[in-house]
Tab-separated table of C-alpha atoms in Angstrom:
chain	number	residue	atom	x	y	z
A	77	UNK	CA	-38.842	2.848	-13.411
A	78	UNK	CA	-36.023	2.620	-11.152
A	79	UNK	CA	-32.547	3.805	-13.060
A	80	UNK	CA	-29.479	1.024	-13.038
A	81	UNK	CA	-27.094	1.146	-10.347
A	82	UNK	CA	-23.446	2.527	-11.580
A	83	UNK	CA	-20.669	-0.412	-11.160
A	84	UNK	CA	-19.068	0.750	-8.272
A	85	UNK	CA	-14.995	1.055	-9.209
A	86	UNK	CA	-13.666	-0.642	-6.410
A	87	UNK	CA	-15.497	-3.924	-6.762
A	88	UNK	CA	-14.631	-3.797	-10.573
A	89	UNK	CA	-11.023	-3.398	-10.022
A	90	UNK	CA	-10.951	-6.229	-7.185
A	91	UNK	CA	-12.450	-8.330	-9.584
A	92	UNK	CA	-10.758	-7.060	-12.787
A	93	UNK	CA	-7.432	-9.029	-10.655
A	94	UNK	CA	-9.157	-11.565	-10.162
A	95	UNK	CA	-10.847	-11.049	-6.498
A	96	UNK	CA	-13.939	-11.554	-5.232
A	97	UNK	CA	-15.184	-8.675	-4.091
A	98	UNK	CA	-17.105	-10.075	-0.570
A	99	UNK	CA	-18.044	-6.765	1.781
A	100	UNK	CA	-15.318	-6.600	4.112
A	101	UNK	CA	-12.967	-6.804	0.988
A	102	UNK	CA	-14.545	-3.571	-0.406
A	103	UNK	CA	-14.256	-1.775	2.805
A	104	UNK	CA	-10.764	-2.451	3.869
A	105	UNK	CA	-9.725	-1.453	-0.125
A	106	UNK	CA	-12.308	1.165	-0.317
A	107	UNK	CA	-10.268	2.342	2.944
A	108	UNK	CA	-6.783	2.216	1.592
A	109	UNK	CA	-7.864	3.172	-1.898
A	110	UNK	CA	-9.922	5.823	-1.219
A	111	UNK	CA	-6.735	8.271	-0.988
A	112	UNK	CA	-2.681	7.963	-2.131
A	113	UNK	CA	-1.645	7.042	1.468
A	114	UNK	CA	0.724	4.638	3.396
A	115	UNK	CA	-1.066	2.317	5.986
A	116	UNK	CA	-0.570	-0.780	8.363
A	117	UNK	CA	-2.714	-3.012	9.295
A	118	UNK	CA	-3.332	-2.090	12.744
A	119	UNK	CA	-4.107	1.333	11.356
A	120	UNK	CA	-6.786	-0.014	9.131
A	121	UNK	CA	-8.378	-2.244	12.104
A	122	UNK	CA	-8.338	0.872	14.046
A	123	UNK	CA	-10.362	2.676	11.759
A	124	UNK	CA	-12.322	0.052	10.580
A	125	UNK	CA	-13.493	-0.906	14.107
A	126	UNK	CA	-13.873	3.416	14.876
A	127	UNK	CA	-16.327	3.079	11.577
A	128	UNK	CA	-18.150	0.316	13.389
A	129	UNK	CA	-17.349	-2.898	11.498
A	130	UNK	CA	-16.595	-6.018	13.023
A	131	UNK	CA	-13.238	-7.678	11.497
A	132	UNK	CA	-10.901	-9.622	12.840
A	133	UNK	CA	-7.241	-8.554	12.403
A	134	UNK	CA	-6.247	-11.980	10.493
A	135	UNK	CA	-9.121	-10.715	7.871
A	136	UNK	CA	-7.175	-7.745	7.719
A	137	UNK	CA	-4.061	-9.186	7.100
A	138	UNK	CA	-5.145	-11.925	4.807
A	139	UNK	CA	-6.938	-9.339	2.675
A	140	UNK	CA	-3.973	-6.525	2.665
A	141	UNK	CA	-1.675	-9.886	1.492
A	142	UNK	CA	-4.409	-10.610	-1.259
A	143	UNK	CA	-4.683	-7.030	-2.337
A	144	UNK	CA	-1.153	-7.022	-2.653
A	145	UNK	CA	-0.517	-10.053	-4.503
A	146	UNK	CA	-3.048	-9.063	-7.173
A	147	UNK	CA	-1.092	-5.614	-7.402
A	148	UNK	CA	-4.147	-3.757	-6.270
A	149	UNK	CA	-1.900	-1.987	-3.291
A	150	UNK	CA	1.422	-2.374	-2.698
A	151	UNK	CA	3.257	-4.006	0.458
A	152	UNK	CA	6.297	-2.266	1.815
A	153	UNK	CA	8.769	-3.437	3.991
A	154	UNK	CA	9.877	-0.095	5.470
A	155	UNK	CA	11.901	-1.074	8.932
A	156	UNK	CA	11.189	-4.857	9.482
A	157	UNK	CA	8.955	-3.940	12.410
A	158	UNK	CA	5.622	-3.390	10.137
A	159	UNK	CA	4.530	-4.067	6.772
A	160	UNK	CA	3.155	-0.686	5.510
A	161	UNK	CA	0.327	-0.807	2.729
A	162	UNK	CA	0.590	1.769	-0.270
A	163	UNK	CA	-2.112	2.279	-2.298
A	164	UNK	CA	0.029	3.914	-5.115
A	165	UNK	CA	1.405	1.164	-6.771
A	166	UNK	CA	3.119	3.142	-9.819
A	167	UNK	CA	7.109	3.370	-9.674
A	168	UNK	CA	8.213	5.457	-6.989
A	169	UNK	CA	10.050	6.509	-3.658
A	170	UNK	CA	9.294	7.037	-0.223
A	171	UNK	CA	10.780	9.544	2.489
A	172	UNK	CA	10.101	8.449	5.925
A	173	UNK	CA	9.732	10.308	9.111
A	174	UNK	CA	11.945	8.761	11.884
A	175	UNK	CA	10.066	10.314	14.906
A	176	UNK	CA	6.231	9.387	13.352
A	177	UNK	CA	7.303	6.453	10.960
A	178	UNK	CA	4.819	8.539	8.360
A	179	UNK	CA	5.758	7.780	4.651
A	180	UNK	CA	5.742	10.200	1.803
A	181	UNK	CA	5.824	9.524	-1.611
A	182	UNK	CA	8.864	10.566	-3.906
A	183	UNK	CA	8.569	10.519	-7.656
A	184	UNK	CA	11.095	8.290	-9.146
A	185	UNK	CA	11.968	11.830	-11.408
A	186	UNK	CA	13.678	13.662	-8.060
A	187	UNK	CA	15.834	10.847	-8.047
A	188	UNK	CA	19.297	10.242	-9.704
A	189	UNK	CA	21.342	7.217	-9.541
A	190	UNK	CA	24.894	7.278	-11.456
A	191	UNK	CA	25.491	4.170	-11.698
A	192	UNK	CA	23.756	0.765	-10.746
A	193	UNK	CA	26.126	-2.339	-10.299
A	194	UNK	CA	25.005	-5.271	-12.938
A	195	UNK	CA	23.413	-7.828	-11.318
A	196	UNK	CA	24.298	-11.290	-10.718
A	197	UNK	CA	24.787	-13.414	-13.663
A	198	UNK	CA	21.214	-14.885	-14.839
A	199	UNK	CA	19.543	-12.258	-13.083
A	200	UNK	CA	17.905	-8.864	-13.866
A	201	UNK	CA	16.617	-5.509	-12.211
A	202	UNK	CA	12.863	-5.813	-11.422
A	203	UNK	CA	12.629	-2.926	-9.561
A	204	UNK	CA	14.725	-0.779	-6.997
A	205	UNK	CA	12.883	0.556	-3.494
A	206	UNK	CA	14.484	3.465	-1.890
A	207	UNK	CA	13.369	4.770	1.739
A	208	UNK	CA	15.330	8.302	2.465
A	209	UNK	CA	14.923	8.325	6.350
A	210	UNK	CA	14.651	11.793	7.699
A	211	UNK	CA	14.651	13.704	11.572
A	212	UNK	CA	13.749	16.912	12.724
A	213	UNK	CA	16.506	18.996	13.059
């Protein structure tokens, strides 16, 4: 008798937001979720297409925008040039390295604000994103 297959996590989270989990779905999050790491798209095409899939880069994109609307990753708008994809979506901050772009995570702990300014009338705080840009020196 042949033993059950284990639910594999990644097609139980897509669909535990509400996404159905079709096979170039589970590799492009299986890609980005398979580590804590900051992506783009074009990265994730590149290594995609080095793993030998076939994918166009508007499936890419489409699927990085579902992923993120569903709160599975996390988009970040890091210089305007490129939307970077973050598959730690807790609370956090990022450093970023001018010369390679790389991002780094920064636990919201190691950071200290004084004082925030209160927000516009009829409006509340839903989250703050910091990027401390860094060079070599």
């Amino acid at each position: 008798m042949m033993a059950p297959s284990l639910p594999d996590p990644v097609s139980e989270r897509l669909r535990g937001c509400g996404i159905q989990p079709t096979a170039q779905r589970l590799r492009i999050a299986s890609l980005l979720l398979g580590a804590p790491q900051h992506l783009t798209a074009d990265q994730i095409l590149a290594q995609l297409r080095t793993a030998g899939m076939r994918v166009s880069k508007a499936t890419v994109y489409n699927t990085l925008n579902l992923l993120a609307a569903r709160g599975v990753i996390r988009q970040l708008a890091v210089d305007g040039a490129r939307a970077w994809f973050d598959s730690n979506t807790a609370p956090h901050f990022h450093f970023q390295d001018l010369e390679t772009g790389a991002l780094t995570d920064l636990a919201p702990e190691a950071v200290r604000f004084a004082e925030l300014p209160p927000p516009p009338p009829g409006m509340e705080y839903a989250g703050i994103e910091l990027f401390i840009r860094l060079r070599r020196v």
